[in-house]
mmCIF file of C-alpha atoms in Angstrom:
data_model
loop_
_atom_site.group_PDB
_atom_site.id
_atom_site.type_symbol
_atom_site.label_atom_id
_atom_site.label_comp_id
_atom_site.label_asym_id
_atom_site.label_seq_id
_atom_site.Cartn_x
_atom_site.Cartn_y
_atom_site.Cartn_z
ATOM 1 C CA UNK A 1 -60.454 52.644 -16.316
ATOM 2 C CA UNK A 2 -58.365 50.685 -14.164
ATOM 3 C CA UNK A 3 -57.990 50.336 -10.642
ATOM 4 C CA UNK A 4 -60.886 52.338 -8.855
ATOM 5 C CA UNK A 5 -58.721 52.363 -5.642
ATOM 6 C CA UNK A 6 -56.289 54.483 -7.328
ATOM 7 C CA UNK A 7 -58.758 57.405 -7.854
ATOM 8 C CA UNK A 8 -58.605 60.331 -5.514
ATOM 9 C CA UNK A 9 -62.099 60.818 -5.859
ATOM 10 C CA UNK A 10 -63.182 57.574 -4.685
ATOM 11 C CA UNK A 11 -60.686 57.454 -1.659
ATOM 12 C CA UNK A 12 -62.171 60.505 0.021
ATOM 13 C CA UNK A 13 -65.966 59.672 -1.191
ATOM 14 C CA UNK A 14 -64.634 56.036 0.798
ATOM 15 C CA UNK A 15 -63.832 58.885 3.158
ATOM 16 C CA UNK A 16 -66.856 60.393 3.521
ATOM 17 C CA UNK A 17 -68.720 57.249 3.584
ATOM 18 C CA UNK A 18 -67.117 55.911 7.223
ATOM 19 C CA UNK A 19 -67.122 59.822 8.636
ATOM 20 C CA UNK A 20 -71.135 59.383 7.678
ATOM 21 C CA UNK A 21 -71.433 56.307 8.928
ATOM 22 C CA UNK A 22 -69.326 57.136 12.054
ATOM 23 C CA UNK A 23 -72.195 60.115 12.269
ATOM 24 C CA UNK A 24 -75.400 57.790 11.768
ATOM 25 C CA UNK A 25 -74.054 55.179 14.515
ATOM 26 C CA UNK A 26 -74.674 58.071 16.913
ATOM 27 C CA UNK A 27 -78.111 59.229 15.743
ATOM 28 C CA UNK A 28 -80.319 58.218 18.401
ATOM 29 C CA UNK A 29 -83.722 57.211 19.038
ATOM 30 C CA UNK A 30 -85.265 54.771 17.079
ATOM 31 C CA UNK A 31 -87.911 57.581 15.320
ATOM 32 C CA UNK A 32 -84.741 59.241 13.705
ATOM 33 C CA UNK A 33 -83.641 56.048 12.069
ATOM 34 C CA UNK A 34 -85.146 57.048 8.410
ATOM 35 C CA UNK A 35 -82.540 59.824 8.890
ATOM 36 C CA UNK A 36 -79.961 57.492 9.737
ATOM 37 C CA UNK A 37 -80.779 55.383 6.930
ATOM 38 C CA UNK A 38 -81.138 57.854 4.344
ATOM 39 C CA UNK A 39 -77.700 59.458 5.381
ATOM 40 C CA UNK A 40 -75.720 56.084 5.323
ATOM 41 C CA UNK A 41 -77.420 54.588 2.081
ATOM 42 C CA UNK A 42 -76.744 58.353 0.480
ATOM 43 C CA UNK A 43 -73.221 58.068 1.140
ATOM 44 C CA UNK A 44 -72.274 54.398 0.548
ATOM 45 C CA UNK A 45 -74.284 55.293 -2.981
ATOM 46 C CA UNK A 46 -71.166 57.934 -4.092
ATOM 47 C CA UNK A 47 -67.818 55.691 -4.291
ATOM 48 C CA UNK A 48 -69.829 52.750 -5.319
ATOM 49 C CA UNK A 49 -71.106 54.410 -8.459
ATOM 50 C CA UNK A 50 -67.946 55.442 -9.043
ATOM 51 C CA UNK A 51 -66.443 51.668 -8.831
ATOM 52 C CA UNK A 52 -69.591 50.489 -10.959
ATOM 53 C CA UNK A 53 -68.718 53.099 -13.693
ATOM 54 C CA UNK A 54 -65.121 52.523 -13.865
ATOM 55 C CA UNK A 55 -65.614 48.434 -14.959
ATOM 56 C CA UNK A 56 -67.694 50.641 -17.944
ATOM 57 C CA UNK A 57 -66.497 49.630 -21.463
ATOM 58 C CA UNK A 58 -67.126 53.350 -22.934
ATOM 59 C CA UNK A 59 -66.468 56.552 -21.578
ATOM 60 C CA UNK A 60 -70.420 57.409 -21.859
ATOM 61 C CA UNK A 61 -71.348 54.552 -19.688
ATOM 62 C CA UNK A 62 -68.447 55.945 -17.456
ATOM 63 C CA UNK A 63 -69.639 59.469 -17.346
ATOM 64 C CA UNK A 64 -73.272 57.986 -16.348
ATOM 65 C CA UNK A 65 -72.420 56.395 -12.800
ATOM 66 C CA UNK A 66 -70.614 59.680 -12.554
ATOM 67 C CA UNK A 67 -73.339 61.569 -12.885
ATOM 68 C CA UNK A 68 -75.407 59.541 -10.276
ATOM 69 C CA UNK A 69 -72.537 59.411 -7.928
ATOM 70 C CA UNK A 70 -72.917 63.568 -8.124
ATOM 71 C CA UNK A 71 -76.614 63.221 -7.646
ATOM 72 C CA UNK A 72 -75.737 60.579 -4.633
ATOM 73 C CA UNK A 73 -73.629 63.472 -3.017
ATOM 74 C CA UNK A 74 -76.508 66.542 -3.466
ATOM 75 C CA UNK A 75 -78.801 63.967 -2.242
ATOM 76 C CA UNK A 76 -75.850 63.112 0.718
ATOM 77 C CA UNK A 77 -75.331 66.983 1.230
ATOM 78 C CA UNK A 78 -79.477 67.431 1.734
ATOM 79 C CA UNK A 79 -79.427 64.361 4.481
ATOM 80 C CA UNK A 80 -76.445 66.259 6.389
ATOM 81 C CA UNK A 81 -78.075 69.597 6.349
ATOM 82 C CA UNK A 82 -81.333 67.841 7.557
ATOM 83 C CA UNK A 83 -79.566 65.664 10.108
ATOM 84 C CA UNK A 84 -77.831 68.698 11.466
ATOM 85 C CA UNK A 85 -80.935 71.160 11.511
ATOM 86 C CA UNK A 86 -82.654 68.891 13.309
ATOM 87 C CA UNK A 87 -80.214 68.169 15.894
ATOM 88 C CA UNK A 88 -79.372 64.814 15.749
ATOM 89 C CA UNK A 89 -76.047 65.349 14.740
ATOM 90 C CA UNK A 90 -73.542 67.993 16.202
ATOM 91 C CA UNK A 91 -73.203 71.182 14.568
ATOM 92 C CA UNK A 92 -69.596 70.852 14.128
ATOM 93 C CA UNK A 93 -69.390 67.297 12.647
ATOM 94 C CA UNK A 94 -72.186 68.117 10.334
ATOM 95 C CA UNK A 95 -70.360 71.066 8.921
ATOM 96 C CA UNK A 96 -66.958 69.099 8.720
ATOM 97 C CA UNK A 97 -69.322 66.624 6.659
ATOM 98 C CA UNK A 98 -70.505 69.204 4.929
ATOM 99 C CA UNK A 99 -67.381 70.112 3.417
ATOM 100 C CA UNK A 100 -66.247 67.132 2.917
ATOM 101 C CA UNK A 101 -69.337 66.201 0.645
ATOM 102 C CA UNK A 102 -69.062 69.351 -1.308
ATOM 103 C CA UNK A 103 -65.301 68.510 -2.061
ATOM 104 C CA UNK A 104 -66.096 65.121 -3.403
ATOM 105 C CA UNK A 105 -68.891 66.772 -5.699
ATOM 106 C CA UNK A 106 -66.482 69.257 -6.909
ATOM 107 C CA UNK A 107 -64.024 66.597 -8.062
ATOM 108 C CA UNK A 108 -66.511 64.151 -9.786
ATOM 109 C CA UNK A 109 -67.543 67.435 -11.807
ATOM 110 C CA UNK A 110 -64.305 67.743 -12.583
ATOM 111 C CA UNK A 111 -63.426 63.804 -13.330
ATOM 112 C CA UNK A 112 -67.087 64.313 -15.692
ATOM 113 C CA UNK A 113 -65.268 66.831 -17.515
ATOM 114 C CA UNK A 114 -62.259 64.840 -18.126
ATOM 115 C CA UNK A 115 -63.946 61.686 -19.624
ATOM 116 C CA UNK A 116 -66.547 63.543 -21.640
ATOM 117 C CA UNK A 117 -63.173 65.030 -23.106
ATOM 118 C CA UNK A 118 -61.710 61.546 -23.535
ATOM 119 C CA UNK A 119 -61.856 60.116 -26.982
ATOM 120 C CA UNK A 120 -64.579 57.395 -26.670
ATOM 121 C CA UNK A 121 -62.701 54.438 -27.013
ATOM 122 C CA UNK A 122 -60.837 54.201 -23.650
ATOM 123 C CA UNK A 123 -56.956 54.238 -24.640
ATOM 124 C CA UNK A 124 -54.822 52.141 -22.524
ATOM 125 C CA UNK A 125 -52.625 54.863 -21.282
ATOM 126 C CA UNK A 126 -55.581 56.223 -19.795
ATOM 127 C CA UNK A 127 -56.090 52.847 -18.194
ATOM 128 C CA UNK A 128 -52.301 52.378 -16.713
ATOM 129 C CA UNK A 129 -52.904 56.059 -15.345
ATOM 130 C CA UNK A 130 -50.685 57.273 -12.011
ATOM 131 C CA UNK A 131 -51.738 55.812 -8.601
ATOM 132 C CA UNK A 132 -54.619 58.520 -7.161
ATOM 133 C CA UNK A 133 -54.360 60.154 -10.718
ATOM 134 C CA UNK A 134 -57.081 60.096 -13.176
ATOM 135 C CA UNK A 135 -56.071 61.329 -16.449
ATOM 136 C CA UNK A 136 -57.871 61.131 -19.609
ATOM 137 C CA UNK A 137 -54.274 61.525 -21.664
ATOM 138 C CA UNK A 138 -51.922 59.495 -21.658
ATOM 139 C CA UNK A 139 -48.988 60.339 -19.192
ATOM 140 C CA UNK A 140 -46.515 61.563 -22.051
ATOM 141 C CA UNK A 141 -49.292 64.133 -23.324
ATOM 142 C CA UNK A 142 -50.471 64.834 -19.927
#
């Protein structure tokens, strides 16, 4: 795969990550700190699936730590609704985390899509793709 840092996906699931973790700092007293814990390990869980699964040698292996990074950011998405329902985080920033979650979801479907396309033997084009760019073609088919 290449260079993790260079996916879009995982710099706004990094994203999401420190706006959660900005979120759980503030989640106050100690009896809410399940909540805390749950929303924090939830979120770190999304880009480092996706860093795990990009060292994969096939595109199958790949496509697995996708798939638990997506179930990482329902399971994320679930924390934040609960987190904001009960009022331990504000309305606003839970909503704003909301959305960011669902984006991140949205594009790992879509990065799922691209690799199941993907021959199975990873090309190197594929590898050398565009900084922020994943692309399962090479750049002069893309």
């Amino acid at each position: 795969m290449g260079d993790f840092k260079k996916l879009v996906v995982w710099q706004k699931a990094h994203a999401v990550t420190l706006h959660a973790h900005r979120l759980a700092i503030g989640i106050r007293p100690a009896f809410y700190a399940p909540v805390r814990s749950q929303l924090v390990r939830a979120a770190m869980s999304i880009p480092a699936n996706i860093v795990e699964g990009a060292r994969q040698e096939s595109n199958r292996d790949f496509a697995r730590f996708i798939r638990y990074a997506i179930n990482s950011a329902c399971e994320l998405e679930y924390h934040v609704i609960l987190a904001r329902d009960m009022g331990v985080i504000p309305e606003k920033d839970g909503s704003s985390l909301l959305g960011e979650v669902i984006e991140v979801r949205r594009m790992l479907h879509g990065l799922l899509a691209a690799v199941r396309k993907e021959s199975p033997a990873r090309s190197q084009e594929a590898k050398d793709t565009a900084p922020g760019e994943y692309s399962p073609l090479p750049a002069d088919k893309a």
